[in-house]
Tab-separated table of N, CA, C and O in Angstrom:
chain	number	residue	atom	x	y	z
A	174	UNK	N	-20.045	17.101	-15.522
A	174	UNK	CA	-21.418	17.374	-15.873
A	174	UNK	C	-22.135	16.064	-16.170
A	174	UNK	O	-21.461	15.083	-16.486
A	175	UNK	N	-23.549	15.983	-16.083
A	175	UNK	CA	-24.274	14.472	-15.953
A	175	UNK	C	-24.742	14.572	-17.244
A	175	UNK	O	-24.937	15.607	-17.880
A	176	UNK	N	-24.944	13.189	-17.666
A	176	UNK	CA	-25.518	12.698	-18.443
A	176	UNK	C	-26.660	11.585	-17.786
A	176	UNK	O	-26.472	10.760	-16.893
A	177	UNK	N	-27.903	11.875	-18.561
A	177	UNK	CA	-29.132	11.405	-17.881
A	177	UNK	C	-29.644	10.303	-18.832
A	177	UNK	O	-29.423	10.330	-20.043
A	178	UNK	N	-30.383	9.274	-18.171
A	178	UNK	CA	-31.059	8.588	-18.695
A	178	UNK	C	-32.361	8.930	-18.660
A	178	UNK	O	-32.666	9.278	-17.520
A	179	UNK	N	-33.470	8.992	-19.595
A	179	UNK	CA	-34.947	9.168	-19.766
A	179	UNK	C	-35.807	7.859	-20.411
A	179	UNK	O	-35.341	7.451	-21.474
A	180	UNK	N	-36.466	7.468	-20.132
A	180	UNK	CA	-37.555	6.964	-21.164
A	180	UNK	C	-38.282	7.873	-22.140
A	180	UNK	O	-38.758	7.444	-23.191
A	181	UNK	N	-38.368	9.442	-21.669
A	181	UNK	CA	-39.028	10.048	-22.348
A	181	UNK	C	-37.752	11.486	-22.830
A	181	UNK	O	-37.970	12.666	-22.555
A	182	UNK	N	-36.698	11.070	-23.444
A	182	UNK	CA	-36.226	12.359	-23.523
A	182	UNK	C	-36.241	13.381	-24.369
A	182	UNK	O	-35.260	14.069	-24.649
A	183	UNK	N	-37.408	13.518	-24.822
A	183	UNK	CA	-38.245	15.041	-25.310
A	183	UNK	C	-38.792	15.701	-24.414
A	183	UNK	O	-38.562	16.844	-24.022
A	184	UNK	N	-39.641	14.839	-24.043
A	184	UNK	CA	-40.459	15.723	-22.761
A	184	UNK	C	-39.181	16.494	-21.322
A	184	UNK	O	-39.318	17.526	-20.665
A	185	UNK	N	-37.891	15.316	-21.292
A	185	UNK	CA	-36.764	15.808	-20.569
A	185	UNK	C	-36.260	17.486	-20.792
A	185	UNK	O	-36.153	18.396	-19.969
A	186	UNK	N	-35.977	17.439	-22.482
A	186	UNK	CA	-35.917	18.488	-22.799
A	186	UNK	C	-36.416	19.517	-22.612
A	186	UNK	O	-35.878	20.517	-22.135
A	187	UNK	N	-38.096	19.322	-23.159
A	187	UNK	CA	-39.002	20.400	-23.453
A	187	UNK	C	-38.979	20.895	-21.846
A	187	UNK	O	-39.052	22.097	-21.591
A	188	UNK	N	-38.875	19.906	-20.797
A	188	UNK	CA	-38.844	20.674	-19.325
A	188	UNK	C	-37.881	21.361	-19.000
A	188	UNK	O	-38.153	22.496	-18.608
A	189	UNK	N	-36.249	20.897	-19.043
A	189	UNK	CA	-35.231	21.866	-19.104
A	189	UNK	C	-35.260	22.753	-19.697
A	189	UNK	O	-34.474	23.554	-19.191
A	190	UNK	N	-36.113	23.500	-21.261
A	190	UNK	CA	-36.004	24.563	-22.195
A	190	UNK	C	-36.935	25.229	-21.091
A	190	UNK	O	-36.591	26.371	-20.787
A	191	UNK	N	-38.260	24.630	-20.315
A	191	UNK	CA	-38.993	25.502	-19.766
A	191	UNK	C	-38.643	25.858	-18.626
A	191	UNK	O	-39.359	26.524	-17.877
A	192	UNK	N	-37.296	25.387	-18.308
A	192	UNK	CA	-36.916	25.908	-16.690
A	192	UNK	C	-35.558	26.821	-17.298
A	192	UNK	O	-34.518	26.622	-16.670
A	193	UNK	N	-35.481	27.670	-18.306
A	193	UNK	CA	-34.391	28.441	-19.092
A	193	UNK	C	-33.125	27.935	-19.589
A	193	UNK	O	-32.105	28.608	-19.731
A	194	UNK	N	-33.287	26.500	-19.884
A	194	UNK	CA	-31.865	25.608	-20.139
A	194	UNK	C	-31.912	26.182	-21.852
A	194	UNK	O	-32.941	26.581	-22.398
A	195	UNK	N	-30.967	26.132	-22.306
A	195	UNK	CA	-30.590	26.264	-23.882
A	195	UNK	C	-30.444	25.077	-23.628
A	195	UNK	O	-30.040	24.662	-22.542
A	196	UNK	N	-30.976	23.863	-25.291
A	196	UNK	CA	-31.181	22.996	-25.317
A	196	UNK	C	-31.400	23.025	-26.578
A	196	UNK	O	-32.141	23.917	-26.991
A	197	UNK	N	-30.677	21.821	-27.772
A	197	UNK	CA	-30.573	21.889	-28.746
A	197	UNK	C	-30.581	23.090	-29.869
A	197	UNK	O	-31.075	23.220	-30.989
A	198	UNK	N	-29.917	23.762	-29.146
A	198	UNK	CA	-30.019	25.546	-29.597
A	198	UNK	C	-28.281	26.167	-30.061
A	198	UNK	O	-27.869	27.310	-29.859
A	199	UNK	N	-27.407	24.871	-30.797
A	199	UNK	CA	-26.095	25.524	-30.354
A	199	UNK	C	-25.170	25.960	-29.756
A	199	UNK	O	-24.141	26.553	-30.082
A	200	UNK	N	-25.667	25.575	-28.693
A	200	UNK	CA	-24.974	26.198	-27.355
A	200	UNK	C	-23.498	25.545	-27.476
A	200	UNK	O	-23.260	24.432	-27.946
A	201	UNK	N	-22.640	26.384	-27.001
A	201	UNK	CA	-21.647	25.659	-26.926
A	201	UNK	C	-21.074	24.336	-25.491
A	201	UNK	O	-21.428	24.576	-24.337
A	202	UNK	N	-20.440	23.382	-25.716
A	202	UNK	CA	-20.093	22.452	-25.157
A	202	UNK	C	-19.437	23.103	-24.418
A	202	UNK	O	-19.062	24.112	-25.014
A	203	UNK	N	-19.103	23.072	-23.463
A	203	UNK	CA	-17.607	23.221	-23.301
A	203	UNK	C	-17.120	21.684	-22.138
A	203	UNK	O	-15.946	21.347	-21.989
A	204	UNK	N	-18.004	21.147	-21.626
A	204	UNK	CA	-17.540	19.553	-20.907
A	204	UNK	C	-18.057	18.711	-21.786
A	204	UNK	O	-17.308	17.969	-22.421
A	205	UNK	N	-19.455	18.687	-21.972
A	205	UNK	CA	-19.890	17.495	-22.783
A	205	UNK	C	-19.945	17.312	-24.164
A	205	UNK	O	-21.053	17.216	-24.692
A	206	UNK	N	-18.686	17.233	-24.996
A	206	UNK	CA	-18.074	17.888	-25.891
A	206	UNK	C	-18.661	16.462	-27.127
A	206	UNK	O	-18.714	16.720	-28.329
A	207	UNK	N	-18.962	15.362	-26.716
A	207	UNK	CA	-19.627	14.191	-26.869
A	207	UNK	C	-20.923	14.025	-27.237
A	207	UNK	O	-21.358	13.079	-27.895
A	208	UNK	N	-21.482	14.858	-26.851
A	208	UNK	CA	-22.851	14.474	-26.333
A	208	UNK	C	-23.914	14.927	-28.151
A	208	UNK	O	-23.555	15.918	-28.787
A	209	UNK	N	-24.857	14.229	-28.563
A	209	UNK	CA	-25.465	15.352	-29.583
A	209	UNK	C	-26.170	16.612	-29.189
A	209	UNK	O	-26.840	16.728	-28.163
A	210	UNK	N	-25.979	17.502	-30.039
A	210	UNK	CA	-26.047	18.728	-30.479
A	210	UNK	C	-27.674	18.700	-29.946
A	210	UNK	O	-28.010	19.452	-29.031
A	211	UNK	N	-28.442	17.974	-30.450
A	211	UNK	CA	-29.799	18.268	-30.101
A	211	UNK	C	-30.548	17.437	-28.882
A	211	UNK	O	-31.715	17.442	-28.492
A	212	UNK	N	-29.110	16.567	-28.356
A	212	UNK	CA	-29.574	16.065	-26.707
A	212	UNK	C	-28.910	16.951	-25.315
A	212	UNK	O	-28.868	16.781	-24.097
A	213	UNK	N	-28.447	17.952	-26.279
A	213	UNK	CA	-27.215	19.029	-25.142
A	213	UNK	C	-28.212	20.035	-24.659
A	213	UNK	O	-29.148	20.552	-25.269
A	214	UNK	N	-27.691	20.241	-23.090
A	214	UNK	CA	-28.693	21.355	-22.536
A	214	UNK	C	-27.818	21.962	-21.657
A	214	UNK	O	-27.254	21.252	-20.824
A	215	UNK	N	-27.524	23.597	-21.708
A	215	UNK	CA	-26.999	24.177	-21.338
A	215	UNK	C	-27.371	25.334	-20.239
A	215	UNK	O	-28.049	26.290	-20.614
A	216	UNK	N	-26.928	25.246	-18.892
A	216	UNK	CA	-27.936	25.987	-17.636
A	216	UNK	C	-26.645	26.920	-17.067
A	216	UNK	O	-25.487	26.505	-17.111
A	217	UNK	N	-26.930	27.931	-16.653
A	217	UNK	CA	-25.947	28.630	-16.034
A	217	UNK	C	-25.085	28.089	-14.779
A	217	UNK	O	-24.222	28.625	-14.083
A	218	UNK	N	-25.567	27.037	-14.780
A	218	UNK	CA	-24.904	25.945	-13.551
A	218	UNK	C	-24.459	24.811	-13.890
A	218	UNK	O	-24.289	23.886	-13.096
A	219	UNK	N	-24.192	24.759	-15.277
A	219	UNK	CA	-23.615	23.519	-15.682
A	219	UNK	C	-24.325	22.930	-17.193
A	219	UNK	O	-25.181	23.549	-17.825
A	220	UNK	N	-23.692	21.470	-17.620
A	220	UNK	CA	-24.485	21.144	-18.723
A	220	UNK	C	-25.062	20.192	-18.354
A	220	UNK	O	-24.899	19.717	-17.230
A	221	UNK	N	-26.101	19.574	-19.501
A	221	UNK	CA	-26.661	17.893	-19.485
A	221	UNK	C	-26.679	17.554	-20.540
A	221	UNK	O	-26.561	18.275	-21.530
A	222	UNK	N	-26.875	16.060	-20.504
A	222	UNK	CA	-27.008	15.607	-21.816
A	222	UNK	C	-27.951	14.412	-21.600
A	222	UNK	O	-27.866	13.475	-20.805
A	223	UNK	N	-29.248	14.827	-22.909
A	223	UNK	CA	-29.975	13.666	-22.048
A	223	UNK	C	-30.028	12.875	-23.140
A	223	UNK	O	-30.042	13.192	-24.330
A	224	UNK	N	-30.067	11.458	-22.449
A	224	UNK	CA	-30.172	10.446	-23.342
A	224	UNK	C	-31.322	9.131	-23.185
A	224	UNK	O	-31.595	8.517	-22.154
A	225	UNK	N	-31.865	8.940	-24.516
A	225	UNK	CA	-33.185	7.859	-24.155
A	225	UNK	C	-32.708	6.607	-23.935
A	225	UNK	O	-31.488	6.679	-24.078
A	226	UNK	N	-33.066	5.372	-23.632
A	226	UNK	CA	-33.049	3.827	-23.650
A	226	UNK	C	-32.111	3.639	-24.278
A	226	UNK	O	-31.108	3.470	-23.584
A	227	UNK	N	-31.940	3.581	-25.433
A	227	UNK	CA	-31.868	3.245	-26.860
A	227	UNK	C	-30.657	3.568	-26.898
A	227	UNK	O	-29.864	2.698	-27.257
A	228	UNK	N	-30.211	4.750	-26.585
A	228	UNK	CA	-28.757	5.642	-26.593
A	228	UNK	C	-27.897	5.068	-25.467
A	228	UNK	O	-26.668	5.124	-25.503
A	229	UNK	N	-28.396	4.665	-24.741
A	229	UNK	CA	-27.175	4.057	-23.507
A	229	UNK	C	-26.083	3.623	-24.387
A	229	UNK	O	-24.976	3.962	-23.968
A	230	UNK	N	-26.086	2.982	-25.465
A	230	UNK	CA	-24.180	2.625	-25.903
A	230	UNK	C	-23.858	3.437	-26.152
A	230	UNK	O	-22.639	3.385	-25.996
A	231	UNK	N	-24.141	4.374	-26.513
A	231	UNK	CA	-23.631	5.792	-26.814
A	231	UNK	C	-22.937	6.868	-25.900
A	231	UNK	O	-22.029	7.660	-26.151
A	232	UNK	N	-23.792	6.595	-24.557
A	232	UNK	CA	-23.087	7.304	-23.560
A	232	UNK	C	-21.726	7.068	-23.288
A	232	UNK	O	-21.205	5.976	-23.513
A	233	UNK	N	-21.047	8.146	-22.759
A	233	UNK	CA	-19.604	8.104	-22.697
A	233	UNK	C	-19.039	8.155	-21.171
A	233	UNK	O	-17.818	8.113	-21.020
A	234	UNK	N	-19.902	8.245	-20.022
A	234	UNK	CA	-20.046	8.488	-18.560
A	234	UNK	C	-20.273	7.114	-18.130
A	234	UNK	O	-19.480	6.607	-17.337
A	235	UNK	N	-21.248	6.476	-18.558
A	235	UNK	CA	-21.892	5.367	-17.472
A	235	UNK	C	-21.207	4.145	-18.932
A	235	UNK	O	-20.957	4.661	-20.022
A	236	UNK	N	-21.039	2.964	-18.780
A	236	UNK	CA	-20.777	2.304	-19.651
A	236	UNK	C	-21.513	0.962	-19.221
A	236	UNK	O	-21.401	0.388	-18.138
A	237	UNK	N	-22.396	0.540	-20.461
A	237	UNK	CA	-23.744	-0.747	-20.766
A	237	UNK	C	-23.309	-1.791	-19.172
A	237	UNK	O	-24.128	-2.180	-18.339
A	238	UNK	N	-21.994	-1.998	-19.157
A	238	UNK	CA	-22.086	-3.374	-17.861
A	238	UNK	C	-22.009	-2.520	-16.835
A	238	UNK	O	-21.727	-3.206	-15.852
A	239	UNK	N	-22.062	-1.905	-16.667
A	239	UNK	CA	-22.543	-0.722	-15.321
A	239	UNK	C	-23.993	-0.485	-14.814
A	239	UNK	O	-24.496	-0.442	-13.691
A	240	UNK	N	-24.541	-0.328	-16.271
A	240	UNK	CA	-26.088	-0.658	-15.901
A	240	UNK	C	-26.285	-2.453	-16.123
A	240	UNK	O	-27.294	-2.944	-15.617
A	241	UNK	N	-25.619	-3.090	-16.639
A	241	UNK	CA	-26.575	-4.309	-16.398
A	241	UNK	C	-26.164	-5.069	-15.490
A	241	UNK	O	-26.743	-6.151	-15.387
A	242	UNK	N	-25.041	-4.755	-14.544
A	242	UNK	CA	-24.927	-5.041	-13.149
A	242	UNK	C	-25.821	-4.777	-12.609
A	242	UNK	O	-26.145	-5.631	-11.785
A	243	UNK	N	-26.828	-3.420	-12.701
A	243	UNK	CA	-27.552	-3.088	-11.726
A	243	UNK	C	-29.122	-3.276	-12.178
A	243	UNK	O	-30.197	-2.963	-11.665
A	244	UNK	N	-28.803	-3.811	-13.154
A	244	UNK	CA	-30.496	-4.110	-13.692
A	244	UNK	C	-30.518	-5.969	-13.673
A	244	UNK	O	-31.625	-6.478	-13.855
A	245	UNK	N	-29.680	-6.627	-13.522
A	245	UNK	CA	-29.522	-7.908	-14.070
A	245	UNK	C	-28.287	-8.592	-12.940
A	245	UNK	O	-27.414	-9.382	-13.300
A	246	UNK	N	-28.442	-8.146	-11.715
A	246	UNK	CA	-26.963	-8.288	-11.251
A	246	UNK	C	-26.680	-10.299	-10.769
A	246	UNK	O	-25.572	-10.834	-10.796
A	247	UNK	N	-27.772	-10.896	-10.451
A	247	UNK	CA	-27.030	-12.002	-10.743
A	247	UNK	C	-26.759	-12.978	-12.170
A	247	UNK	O	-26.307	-14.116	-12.299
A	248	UNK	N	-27.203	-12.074	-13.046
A	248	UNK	CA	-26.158	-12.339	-14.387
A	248	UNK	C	-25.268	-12.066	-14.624
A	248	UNK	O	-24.758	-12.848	-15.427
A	249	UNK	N	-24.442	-10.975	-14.251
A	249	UNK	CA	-23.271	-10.631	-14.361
A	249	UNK	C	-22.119	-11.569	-13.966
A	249	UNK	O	-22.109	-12.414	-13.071
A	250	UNK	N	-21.052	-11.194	-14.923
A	250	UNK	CA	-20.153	-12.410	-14.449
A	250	UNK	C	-18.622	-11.593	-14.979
A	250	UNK	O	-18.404	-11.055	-16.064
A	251	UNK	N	-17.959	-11.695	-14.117
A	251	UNK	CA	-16.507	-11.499	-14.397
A	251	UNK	C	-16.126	-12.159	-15.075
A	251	UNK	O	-16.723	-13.181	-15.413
A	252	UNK	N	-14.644	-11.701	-15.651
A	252	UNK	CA	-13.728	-13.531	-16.017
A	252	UNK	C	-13.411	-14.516	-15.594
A	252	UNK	O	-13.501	-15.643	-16.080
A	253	UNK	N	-12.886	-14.067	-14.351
A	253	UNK	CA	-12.517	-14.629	-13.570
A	253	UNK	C	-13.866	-15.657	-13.517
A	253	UNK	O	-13.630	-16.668	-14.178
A	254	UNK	N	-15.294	-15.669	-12.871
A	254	UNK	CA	-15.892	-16.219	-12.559
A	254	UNK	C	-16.228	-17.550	-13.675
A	254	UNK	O	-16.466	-18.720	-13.373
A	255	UNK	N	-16.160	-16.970	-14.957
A	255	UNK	CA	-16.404	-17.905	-16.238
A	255	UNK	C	-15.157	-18.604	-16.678
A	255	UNK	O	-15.179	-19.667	-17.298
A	256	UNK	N	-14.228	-18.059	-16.383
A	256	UNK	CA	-13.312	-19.461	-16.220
A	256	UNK	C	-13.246	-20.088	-15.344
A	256	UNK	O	-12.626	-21.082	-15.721
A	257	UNK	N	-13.519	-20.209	-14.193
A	257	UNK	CA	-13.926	-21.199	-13.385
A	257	UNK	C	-14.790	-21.934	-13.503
A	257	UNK	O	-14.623	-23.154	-13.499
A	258	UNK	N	-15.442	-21.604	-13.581
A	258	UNK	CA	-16.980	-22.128	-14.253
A	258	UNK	C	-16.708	-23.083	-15.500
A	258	UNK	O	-17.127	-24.241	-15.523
A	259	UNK	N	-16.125	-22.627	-16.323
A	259	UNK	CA	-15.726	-23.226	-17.863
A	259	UNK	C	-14.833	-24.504	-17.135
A	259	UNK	O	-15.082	-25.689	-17.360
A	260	UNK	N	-13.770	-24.039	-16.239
A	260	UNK	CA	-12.627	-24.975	-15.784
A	260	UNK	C	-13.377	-26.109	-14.970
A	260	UNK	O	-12.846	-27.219	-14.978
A	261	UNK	N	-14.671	-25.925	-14.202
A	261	UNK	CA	-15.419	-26.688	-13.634
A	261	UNK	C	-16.071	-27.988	-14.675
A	261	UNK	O	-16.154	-29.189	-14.420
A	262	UNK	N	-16.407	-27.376	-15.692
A	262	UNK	CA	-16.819	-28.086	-16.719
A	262	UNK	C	-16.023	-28.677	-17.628
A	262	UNK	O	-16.624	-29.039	-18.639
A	263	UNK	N	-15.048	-28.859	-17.604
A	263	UNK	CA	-13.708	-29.746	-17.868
A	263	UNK	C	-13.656	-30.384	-17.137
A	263	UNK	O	-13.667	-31.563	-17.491
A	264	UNK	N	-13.572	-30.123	-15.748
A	264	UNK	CA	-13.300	-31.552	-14.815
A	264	UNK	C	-14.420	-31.875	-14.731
A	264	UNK	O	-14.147	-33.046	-14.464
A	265	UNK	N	-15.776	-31.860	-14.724
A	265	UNK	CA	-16.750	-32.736	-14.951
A	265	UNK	C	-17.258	-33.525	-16.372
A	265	UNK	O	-18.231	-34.258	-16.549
A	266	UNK	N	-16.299	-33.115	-17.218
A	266	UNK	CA	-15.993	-33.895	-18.082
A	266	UNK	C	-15.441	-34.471	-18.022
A	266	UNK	O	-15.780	-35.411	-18.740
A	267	UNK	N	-14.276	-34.707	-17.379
A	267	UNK	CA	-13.270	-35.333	-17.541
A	267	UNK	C	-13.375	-36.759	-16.360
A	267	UNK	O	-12.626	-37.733	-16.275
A	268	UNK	N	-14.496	-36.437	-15.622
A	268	UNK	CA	-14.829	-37.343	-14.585
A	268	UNK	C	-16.053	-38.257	-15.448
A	268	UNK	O	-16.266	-39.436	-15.165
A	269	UNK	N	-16.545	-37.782	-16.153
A	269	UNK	CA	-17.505	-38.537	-16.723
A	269	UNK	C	-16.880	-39.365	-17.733
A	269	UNK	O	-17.597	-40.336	-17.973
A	270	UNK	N	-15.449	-39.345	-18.650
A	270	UNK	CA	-15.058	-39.419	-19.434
A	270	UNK	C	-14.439	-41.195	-18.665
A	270	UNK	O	-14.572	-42.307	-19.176
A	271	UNK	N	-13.798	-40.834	-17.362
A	271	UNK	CA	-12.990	-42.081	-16.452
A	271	UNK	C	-14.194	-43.000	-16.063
A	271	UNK	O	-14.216	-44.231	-16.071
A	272	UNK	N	-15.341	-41.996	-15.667
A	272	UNK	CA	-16.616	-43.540	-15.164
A	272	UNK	C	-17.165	-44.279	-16.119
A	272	UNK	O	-17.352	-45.490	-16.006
A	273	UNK	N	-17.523	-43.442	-17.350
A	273	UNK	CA	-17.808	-44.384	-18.401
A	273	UNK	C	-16.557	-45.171	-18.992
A	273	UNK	O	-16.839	-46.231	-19.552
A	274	UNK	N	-15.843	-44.976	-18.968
A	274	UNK	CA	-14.556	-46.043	-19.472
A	274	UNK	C	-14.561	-47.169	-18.399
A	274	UNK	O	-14.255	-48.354	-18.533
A	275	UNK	N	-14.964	-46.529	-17.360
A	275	UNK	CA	-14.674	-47.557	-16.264
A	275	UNK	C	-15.715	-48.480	-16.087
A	275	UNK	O	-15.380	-49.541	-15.559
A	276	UNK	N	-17.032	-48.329	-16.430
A	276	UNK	CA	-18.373	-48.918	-16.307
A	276	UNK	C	-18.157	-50.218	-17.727
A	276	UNK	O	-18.584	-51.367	-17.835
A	277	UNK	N	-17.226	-49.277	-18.721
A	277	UNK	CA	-17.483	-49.635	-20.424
A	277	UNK	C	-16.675	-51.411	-19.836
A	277	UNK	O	-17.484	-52.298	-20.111
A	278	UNK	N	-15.414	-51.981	-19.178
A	278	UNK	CA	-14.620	-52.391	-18.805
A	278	UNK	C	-15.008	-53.352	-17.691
A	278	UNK	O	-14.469	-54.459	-17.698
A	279	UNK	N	-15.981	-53.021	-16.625
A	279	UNK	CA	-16.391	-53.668	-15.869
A	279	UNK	C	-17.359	-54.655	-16.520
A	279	UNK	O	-17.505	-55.849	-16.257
A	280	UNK	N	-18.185	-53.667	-17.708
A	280	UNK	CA	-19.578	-54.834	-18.183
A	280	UNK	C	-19.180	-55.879	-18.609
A	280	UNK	O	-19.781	-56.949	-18.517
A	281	UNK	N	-17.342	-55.563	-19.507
A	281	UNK	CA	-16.970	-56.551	-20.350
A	281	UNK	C	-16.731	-57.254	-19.453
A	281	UNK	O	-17.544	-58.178	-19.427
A	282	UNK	N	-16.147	-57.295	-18.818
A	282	UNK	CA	-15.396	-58.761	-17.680
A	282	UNK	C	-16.638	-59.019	-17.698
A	282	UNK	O	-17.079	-59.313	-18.809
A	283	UNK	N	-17.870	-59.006	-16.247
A	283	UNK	CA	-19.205	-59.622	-16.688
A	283	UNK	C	-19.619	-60.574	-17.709
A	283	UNK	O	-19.950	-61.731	-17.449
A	284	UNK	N	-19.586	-59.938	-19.167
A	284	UNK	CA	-20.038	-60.844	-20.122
A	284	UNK	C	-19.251	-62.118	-20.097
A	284	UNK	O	-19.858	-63.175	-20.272
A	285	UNK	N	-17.922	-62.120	-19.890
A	285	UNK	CA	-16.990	-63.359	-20.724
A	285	UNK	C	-17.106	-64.157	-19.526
A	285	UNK	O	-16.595	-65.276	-19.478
């Protein structure tokens, strides 16, 4: 059974109560056993559960890096990708670390 995202989920409701859904009315769960009591809507074809903005951590179906893959997707980053990345930035440290030693060494000969 789905669980929905709304910007507006009252008005979600108040439309499912007007298309004969039981909706915050007690109904019993019987899949979305999770969901609150007064975001549960119950149709002779199944349940819903609707949920606003705000509630996405809450959901138990879709989980937060699921949507911000798809809202944000070249931010997303595996592990994999950030340790590489991190490991990249070690060896460019570590290259900067040999040229300045090496520059520090050359000036001296120069001076004397």
């Amino acid at each position: 059974m789905p669980e929905q995202i709304t910007k507006y989920p009252d008005v979600t409701l108040r439309v499912l109560k007007g298309a004969g859904a039981a909706c915050g009315d007690g109904a019993p769960q019987k899949i979305l056993k999770q969901c609150p009591a007064d975001r549960f809507c119950s149709l002779p074809t199944g349940e819903i559960c609707v949920y606003g903005v705000a509630e996405i951590p809450t959901m138990t179906q879709i989980d937060t890096r699921e949507i911000a893959a798809v809202v944000s997707p070249r931010f997303t980053f595996d592990r994999i990708e950030l340790l590489s990345l991190s490991g990249l930035g070690v060896v460019l440290l570590l290259i900067g670390l040999i040229l300045g030693f090496a520059a520090g060494k050359y000036s001296r000969k120069r001076q004397f």
